[in-house]
Short mmCIF file of C-alpha atoms and ligand atoms in Angstrom, two decimals:
data_model
loop_
_atom_site.label_atom_id
_atom_site.label_comp_id
_atom_site.label_asym_id
_atom_site.label_seq_id
_atom_site.Cartn_x
_atom_site.Cartn_y
_atom_site.Cartn_z
CA GLN B 1 221.76 283.68 187.83
CA PRO B 2 219.82 280.27 185.49
CA THR B 3 222.43 279.31 183.25
CA THR B 4 221.76 277.36 179.71
CA ALA B 5 224.61 274.53 181.05
CA SER B 6 222.02 273.57 183.24
CA ASP B 7 220.59 271.86 180.97
CA ASN B 8 224.05 269.02 180.63
CA TYR B 9 223.91 269.32 176.65
CA HIS B 10 227.31 270.94 176.86
CA LEU B 11 228.40 267.53 178.97
CA ILE B 12 227.15 265.39 175.51
CA SER B 13 230.02 263.46 173.89
CA ASP B 14 230.55 264.57 169.86
CA THR B 15 233.08 262.10 169.10
CA PRO B 16 232.87 259.91 166.00
CA GLY B 17 230.36 256.70 165.99
CA GLN B 18 231.86 253.42 166.76
CA TRP B 19 230.50 251.79 163.15
CA VAL B 20 229.92 248.03 162.53
CA ASP B 21 229.64 247.35 158.93
CA HIS B 22 226.87 245.92 157.49
CA THR B 23 226.66 246.85 154.85
CA ALA B 24 227.85 243.47 152.82
CA LYS B 25 225.62 241.66 154.86
CA TYR B 26 222.78 242.81 153.03
CA GLY B 27 224.31 243.23 149.56
CA PHE B 28 224.46 246.85 148.71
CA GLN B 29 225.91 248.04 146.39
CA ASP B 30 224.96 252.18 146.01
CA ILE B 31 224.98 252.64 149.99
CA THR B 32 226.68 252.14 152.82
CA TYR B 33 224.76 250.52 156.03
CA LYS B 34 226.95 251.32 159.41
CA LEU B 35 225.03 250.90 162.81
CA SER B 36 226.83 252.33 165.84
CA PRO B 37 225.55 250.36 168.93
CA GLU B 38 226.73 251.73 171.61
CA ASP B 39 225.15 255.11 170.42
CA GLY B 40 221.36 253.61 168.98
CA THR B 41 222.47 254.84 165.66
CA ALA B 42 222.38 253.99 161.96
CA ARG B 43 224.26 255.72 158.99
CA ILE B 44 222.99 255.16 154.90
CA ALA B 45 225.05 256.92 152.71
CA ILE B 46 225.10 256.88 149.44
CA ASN B 47 228.21 255.63 148.22
CA ARG B 48 228.69 256.32 144.69
CA PRO B 49 231.49 259.25 144.60
CA GLU B 50 232.54 258.87 140.98
CA VAL B 51 229.19 260.84 140.27
CA HIS B 52 228.92 263.02 143.21
CA ASN B 53 226.46 260.56 144.99
CA ALA B 54 224.24 260.80 142.44
CA PHE B 55 221.03 258.23 142.82
CA ARG B 56 220.19 255.61 140.46
CA PRO B 57 216.86 253.26 141.35
CA ILE B 58 219.24 250.71 142.75
CA THR B 59 220.45 253.34 144.64
CA VAL B 60 217.26 254.68 145.41
CA ASN B 61 215.49 251.25 147.01
CA GLU B 62 218.75 250.48 148.87
CA LEU B 63 217.98 253.50 150.60
CA ARG B 64 214.24 252.64 151.05
CA LYS B 65 215.83 248.54 151.70
CA ALA B 66 217.77 250.35 154.85
CA MET B 67 214.96 252.96 156.27
CA ASP B 68 213.53 250.05 156.98
CA LEU B 69 215.67 248.55 158.44
CA ALA B 70 216.80 251.03 160.74
CA GLN B 71 212.97 251.46 161.58
CA ASP B 72 212.77 247.96 162.32
CA ASP B 73 216.06 247.99 164.19
CA PRO B 74 214.02 248.40 167.98
CA THR B 75 218.56 249.47 169.09
CA VAL B 76 217.96 252.22 166.68
CA GLY B 77 216.86 255.79 168.12
CA ALA B 78 218.40 257.68 165.45
CA ILE B 79 219.52 257.59 161.47
CA ILE B 80 221.88 259.30 159.72
CA LEU B 81 221.36 259.79 156.28
CA THR B 82 224.71 261.48 154.55
CA GLY B 83 226.43 260.52 151.60
CA GLU B 84 230.03 259.46 151.47
CA GLY B 85 232.84 261.47 151.11
CA THR B 86 233.81 265.44 151.07
CA TYR B 87 232.33 266.73 147.93
CA ALA B 88 229.08 265.80 147.97
CA PHE B 89 226.28 265.11 149.53
CA CYS B 90 224.09 263.73 146.58
CA SER B 91 224.13 265.58 143.06
CA GLY B 92 220.02 263.92 142.46
CA GLY B 93 218.68 261.73 139.62
CA ASP B 94 221.74 260.38 137.99
CA GLN B 95 221.93 261.80 134.21
CA ALA B 96 224.00 259.21 132.65
CA VAL B 97 220.69 256.97 133.19
CA ARG B 98 217.01 258.81 132.52
CA GLY B 99 216.36 257.27 129.76
CA GLU B 100 212.73 258.54 127.32
CA GLY B 101 210.59 257.90 130.41
CA GLY B 102 212.48 257.96 132.61
CA TYR B 103 215.34 256.99 135.16
CA ASP B 104 216.43 253.48 133.75
CA ASP B 105 219.30 251.36 134.88
CA GLY B 106 217.68 248.53 134.01
CA SER B 107 216.97 247.04 138.09
CA GLU B 108 213.38 247.69 137.62
CA PRO B 109 210.15 246.25 134.94
CA VAL B 110 209.88 249.91 133.83
CA PRO B 111 211.52 253.13 134.09
CA ARG B 112 210.78 254.40 137.53
CA LEU B 113 212.62 256.09 140.45
CA ARG B 114 210.83 255.60 143.42
CA VAL B 115 212.37 258.73 145.51
CA LEU B 116 209.12 260.11 145.80
CA ASP B 117 207.76 256.93 147.58
CA LEU B 118 211.46 257.53 149.72
CA HIS B 119 210.64 260.85 151.30
CA VAL B 120 207.07 259.36 152.17
CA GLN B 121 208.57 256.83 153.73
CA MET B 122 211.28 258.98 155.82
CA ARG B 123 207.93 260.91 156.28
CA ARG B 124 206.42 258.54 157.58
CA CYS B 125 209.47 257.42 159.50
CA PRO B 126 208.62 256.98 163.65
CA LYS B 127 212.84 257.82 164.46
CA PRO B 128 214.61 260.69 163.52
CA ILE B 129 215.60 261.06 160.49
CA ILE B 130 219.02 263.46 160.92
CA ALA B 131 220.50 264.35 157.02
CA ALA B 132 224.84 265.65 157.61
CA VAL B 133 225.63 267.31 154.64
CA ALA B 134 229.29 267.88 152.93
CA GLY B 135 229.81 269.62 149.95
CA TYR B 136 226.99 269.58 147.48
CA ALA B 137 223.36 268.50 147.60
CA ILE B 138 221.85 269.16 144.49
CA GLY B 139 218.65 268.84 142.94
CA GLY B 140 217.37 265.49 144.78
CA GLY B 141 219.83 265.39 146.50
CA HIS B 142 218.86 269.09 148.29
CA ILE B 143 215.70 267.37 148.36
CA LEU B 144 216.74 264.29 150.67
CA HIS B 145 218.05 266.45 152.86
CA MET B 146 214.88 269.01 153.33
CA VAL B 147 212.84 265.88 153.70
CA ALA B 148 215.33 264.74 156.69
CA ASP B 149 213.57 266.41 160.07
CA LEU B 150 216.94 267.93 161.35
CA THR B 151 219.80 268.82 158.89
CA ILE B 152 223.72 269.55 160.28
CA ALA B 153 225.68 270.92 157.27
CA ALA B 154 229.40 271.17 157.03
CA ASP B 155 230.97 274.88 156.05
CA ASN B 156 231.38 273.40 152.64
CA ALA B 157 228.02 272.08 152.18
CA VAL B 158 226.07 274.44 148.80
CA PHE B 159 223.25 273.74 148.19
CA GLY B 160 220.57 274.34 145.56
CA GLN B 161 218.08 273.25 143.04
CA THR B 162 218.82 272.44 139.32
CA GLY B 163 215.75 270.47 138.08
CA PRO B 164 214.66 273.73 135.75
CA ARG B 165 217.93 273.90 134.22
CA VAL B 166 218.31 269.35 133.65
CA GLY B 167 214.73 269.92 132.80
CA SER B 168 212.91 268.09 136.01
CA PHE B 169 211.22 269.45 138.87
CA ASP B 170 209.93 267.85 142.60
CA ALA B 171 206.22 269.03 143.10
CA GLY B 172 205.75 266.84 145.93
CA TYR B 173 207.62 267.68 149.19
CA GLY B 174 210.64 269.44 146.84
CA SER B 175 207.85 272.57 146.06
CA SER B 176 205.87 272.29 149.22
CA HIS B 177 207.82 271.33 152.05
CA MET B 178 210.25 273.76 150.55
CA ALA B 179 207.23 276.49 151.04
CA ARG B 180 207.15 276.14 154.59
CA ILE B 181 210.38 275.96 155.13
CA VAL B 182 211.63 278.80 153.70
CA GLY B 183 208.46 281.09 152.47
CA GLN B 184 206.53 280.99 149.58
CA LYS B 185 209.18 283.66 148.19
CA LYS B 186 212.30 281.87 148.38
CA ALA B 187 211.24 279.00 147.75
CA ARG B 188 210.24 280.12 144.23
CA GLU B 189 213.43 282.37 144.19
CA ILE B 190 215.67 278.73 144.85
CA TRP B 191 213.21 276.73 141.83
CA PHE B 192 212.94 279.37 139.28
CA LEU B 193 216.48 281.17 139.34
CA SER B 194 217.88 277.42 140.23
CA ARG B 195 221.19 278.83 141.65
CA PHE B 196 223.36 277.52 144.88
CA TYR B 197 223.73 278.72 148.36
CA SER B 198 226.29 278.37 150.70
CA ALA B 199 226.13 277.03 154.00
CA GLN B 200 225.47 280.12 155.63
CA GLU B 201 223.06 280.83 153.41
CA ALA B 202 220.83 277.57 153.91
CA LEU B 203 221.82 278.31 157.84
CA ASP B 204 220.40 282.49 157.36
CA MET B 205 216.69 280.47 155.57
CA GLY B 206 216.66 277.78 157.63
CA LEU B 207 217.20 275.38 155.09
CA VAL B 208 219.42 274.13 157.57
CA ASN B 209 220.00 272.90 161.62
CA LYS B 210 223.60 273.93 162.27
CA VAL B 211 227.04 274.41 160.18
CA VAL B 212 229.70 272.88 161.10
CA PRO B 213 233.77 273.30 159.86
CA LEU B 214 233.98 269.56 158.08
CA ALA B 215 236.30 267.59 160.27
CA GLN B 216 233.46 268.64 162.92
CA LEU B 217 230.66 267.23 160.70
CA GLU B 218 230.30 263.36 161.47
CA GLY B 219 230.99 264.45 165.64
CA GLU B 220 228.20 267.10 166.10
CA THR B 221 225.94 264.84 163.72
CA MET B 222 226.70 262.47 166.77
CA LYS B 223 225.83 264.79 169.66
CA TRP B 224 222.60 265.82 168.23
CA CYS B 225 222.25 261.52 168.08
CA ARG B 226 223.26 260.94 171.07
CA ARG B 227 220.64 263.49 172.80
CA ILE B 228 217.76 262.46 171.63
CA MET B 229 218.81 259.29 172.32
CA GLU B 230 218.61 260.67 176.03
CA ASN B 231 214.71 261.39 175.05
CA SER B 232 211.54 260.10 175.66
CA PRO B 233 211.13 257.59 171.67
CA THR B 234 207.27 258.04 171.99
CA ALA B 235 207.03 261.79 173.08
CA ILE B 236 209.92 262.44 169.44
CA SER B 237 207.41 259.50 167.45
CA CYS B 238 204.21 261.85 168.20
CA LEU B 239 206.33 264.97 167.74
CA LYS B 240 207.56 263.94 164.33
CA ALA B 241 204.18 262.92 163.54
CA ALA B 242 202.03 265.78 164.89
CA LEU B 243 204.42 267.89 163.10
CA ASN B 244 203.73 266.36 159.89
CA ALA B 245 200.63 266.04 160.21
CA ASP B 246 199.63 269.65 159.32
CA GLU B 247 201.66 269.04 155.86
CA ASP B 248 200.25 265.58 155.02
CA GLY B 249 196.89 266.13 155.51
CA GLN B 250 194.50 262.89 155.98
CA ALA B 251 198.18 260.52 155.80
CA GLY B 252 199.38 263.40 158.05
CA SER B 253 196.43 262.08 160.61
CA MET B 254 196.79 258.49 160.66
CA GLN B 255 200.32 258.64 161.12
CA LEU B 256 199.02 259.93 165.03
CA ALA B 257 196.17 257.97 164.97
CA GLY B 258 198.71 255.18 164.36
CA ASN B 259 200.20 256.11 167.66
CA ALA B 260 197.83 256.77 169.38
CA THR B 261 195.78 253.53 168.94
CA ARG B 262 199.96 252.16 169.60
CA LEU B 263 199.30 254.00 173.53
CA PHE B 264 196.12 252.92 173.78
CA TYR B 265 197.09 248.67 173.81
CA LEU B 266 199.09 249.04 175.60
CA SER B 267 196.87 250.96 178.59
CA GLU B 268 194.09 249.25 181.30
CA GLU B 269 190.80 249.72 179.33
CA GLY B 270 192.80 248.91 175.97
CA LYS B 271 193.14 245.29 177.70
CA GLU B 272 189.97 245.26 179.69
CA GLY B 273 188.36 245.30 175.84
CA ARG B 274 190.70 242.71 174.50
CA ASP B 275 190.18 240.29 177.83
CA ALA B 276 186.82 241.05 177.92
CA PHE B 277 186.09 239.46 174.00
CA LEU B 278 188.45 236.64 174.65
CA ALA B 279 186.63 235.67 177.99
CA LYS B 280 183.23 236.30 176.70
CA ARG B 281 182.09 238.63 179.16
CA PRO B 282 180.84 242.18 179.03
CA ALA B 283 184.13 244.57 179.00
CA ARG B 284 184.38 246.77 181.75
CA PHE B 285 185.89 249.72 180.68
CA ARG B 286 185.05 252.08 183.41
CA ALA B 287 187.12 249.44 186.40
CA VAL B 288 190.70 249.76 184.64
CA PRO B 289 191.99 252.91 185.87
CA THR B 290 192.41 254.45 182.99
CA SER B 291 189.06 255.32 182.18
CA LYS B 292 189.20 257.37 185.52
C1 S0N L 301 226.80 268.56 141.65
C2 S0N L 301 227.53 269.47 140.48
C3 S0N L 301 227.42 271.65 140.71
C4 S0N L 301 229.60 269.72 140.85
O1 S0N L 301 229.79 269.93 140.40
P1 S0N L 301 231.59 270.04 139.94
O2 S0N L 301 232.41 269.90 141.15
O3 S0N L 301 231.42 271.23 138.73
O4 S0N L 301 231.70 268.18 139.15
P2 S0N L 301 230.93 267.49 137.33
O5 S0N L 301 232.31 267.29 136.80
O6 S0N L 301 230.28 268.29 137.02
O7 S0N L 301 230.94 266.17 137.87
C5 S0N L 301 231.81 265.26 138.13
C6 S0N L 301 231.10 264.16 137.38
O8 S0N L 301 229.86 263.19 138.59
C7 S0N L 301 228.99 263.37 137.40
N1 S0N L 301 227.61 263.33 137.56
C8 S0N L 301 227.15 264.43 138.58
N2 S0N L 301 226.52 264.76 139.17
C9 S0N L 301 225.64 263.80 138.62
C10 S0N L 301 224.60 263.20 138.32
N3 S0N L 301 223.27 264.46 138.91
N4 S0N L 301 224.14 262.75 137.29
C11 S0N L 301 225.02 262.24 136.30
N5 S0N L 301 225.97 262.06 136.80
C12 S0N L 301 226.90 263.37 137.15
C13 S0N L 301 229.80 264.50 136.27
O9 S0N L 301 229.38 263.68 135.07
C14 S0N L 301 231.08 264.11 135.84
O10 S0N L 301 230.96 263.03 136.13
P3 S0N L 301 232.86 262.54 134.70
O11 S0N L 301 233.94 263.03 135.38
O12 S0N L 301 232.52 261.13 133.64
O13 S0N L 301 232.54 263.20 133.35
C15 S0N L 301 227.71 269.27 139.18
O14 S0N L 301 228.46 267.88 139.61
C16 S0N L 301 225.93 269.32 139.29
O15 S0N L 301 225.62 269.94 138.46
N6 S0N L 301 225.17 267.98 139.36
C17 S0N L 301 224.19 267.78 138.29
C18 S0N L 301 222.57 268.17 139.21
C19 S0N L 301 221.95 268.18 138.57
O16 S0N L 301 221.32 268.66 137.38
N7 S0N L 301 221.02 266.78 139.31
C20 S0N L 301 219.88 266.09 138.75
C21 S0N L 301 218.50 267.23 139.46
N8 S0N L 301 217.58 266.60 139.27
C22 S0N L 301 216.73 265.57 140.27
O17 S0N L 301 217.95 265.44 141.30
C23 S0N L 301 215.77 265.07 139.93
C24 S0N L 301 216.07 264.53 140.95
C25 S0N L 301 214.26 263.26 140.94
O18 S0N L 301 214.56 262.78 140.18
C26 S0N L 301 213.64 263.36 141.13
C27 S0N L 301 213.00 264.18 141.95
C28 S0N L 301 211.72 264.52 142.53
C29 S0N L 301 210.30 263.31 142.59
C30 S0N L 301 210.43 263.03 140.93
C31 S0N L 301 211.91 262.98 140.23
C32 S0N L 301 211.67 262.18 139.11
O19 S0N L 301 212.56 262.65 138.25
O20 S0N L 301 211.33 260.70 139.20
#
C-alpha cells in the first residue's frame, strides 16, 4: 500500500531557527535581519510594533537592502519575511508620514515609498520567500505576504485591504496578482468592501498555504524552509521564474532567460564559444558533448 510517509517530510525538524542577529551590522533601524546558517535561511522582519509594523520609506528601503543581502548570500537558500511580535505582520503604509504628495519621512529627496520596487525585487529574487504571518496583515502589509512565494499563517492572523477606506490603492500586484490567487470576484470583494478575513477564510480562498497555532508559526515556517533547502536551488529558481512569467509578460520571460543563459554558460557548448574566441579559432560547437 503506497503511503505519504515515504517522502520523509514528517521527519523534517520543526524546531525554531538558531538565529544570528546581523541587524546592527547593517545599521537597520526599522527591521531586523537574522541568519540561521545551519538551515541556510535568512529572516527579515519589520520591527515597528508601536504602529503594528506599518512601513515608512526608511522601512521599505531597509527591506530592499535586506532582500539584496539575502539574495547575494550564497549560504542562504530561503528567505522568511515576517513581523516582530505576534500582534501584527504589517499594517501597511504608515499613515502618520503620509504627506501631501506621498509618504515622507525625510529620508528621501522627494516624498515616495518604493514599495512597488520592493514587490518587483521579491518577484525577481531567485530564492523562495516565505511570509510568516502572525496577527494583522493589512493594506500594503497584506500585499507583501501575497507577493511572497508562500505564506504560513498563525491562527490569529487577520487579512484585508483598507485602501478604499483610507484613500489609497495598489493597482500593481496588489490587484492583478490577488485576482490570480483568489479569482476576480473575490478580489473585487476584498478591495471594494475592504473587510477583514480570518486565517481560516484566507486558507479557504487560497491566500495562504497553511494555518498553524500561533506557537508553531516559527517552527512550521522553518520546516518548510528546511524542506526547500533539500531540493535543487536551480530547479526552484527556474520554477519561480516560470510561475511568474505568465503574469509578468516580457519581464517574466527575461527572468527565465537569465536562468537559461546562466545554465548555458556552464555548458561545454557555451564554454567552447568563449574558448574559441579567446584562442582566435573557429568554434567547434558540434564537437562538444552538450551539442549532441
Ligand atoms: C491593524 C488595525 C486593524 C489594528 O487595530 P487596533 O488593534 O485597534 O490598533 P490601533 O489602535 O488602530 O493601532 C495601534 C497604534 O498603531 C497605529 N497604527 C496602526 N496601523 C498604522 C498605520 N498603517 N500607519 C500608522 N499608524 C498605524 C495606530 O494609529 C495606533 O497608534 P496610537 O497608539 O498612537 O493611537 C488598525 O491599526 C488599522 O486599521 N491600521 C491601519 C491599516 C491601514 O489602513 N493601512 C494603510 C493601508 N494603505 C496602505 O498600506 C498603502 C500601501 C501603499 O502605500 C502602496 C501600496 C502599493 C502601491 C503604492 C502604495 C503607495 O501608496 O505608495
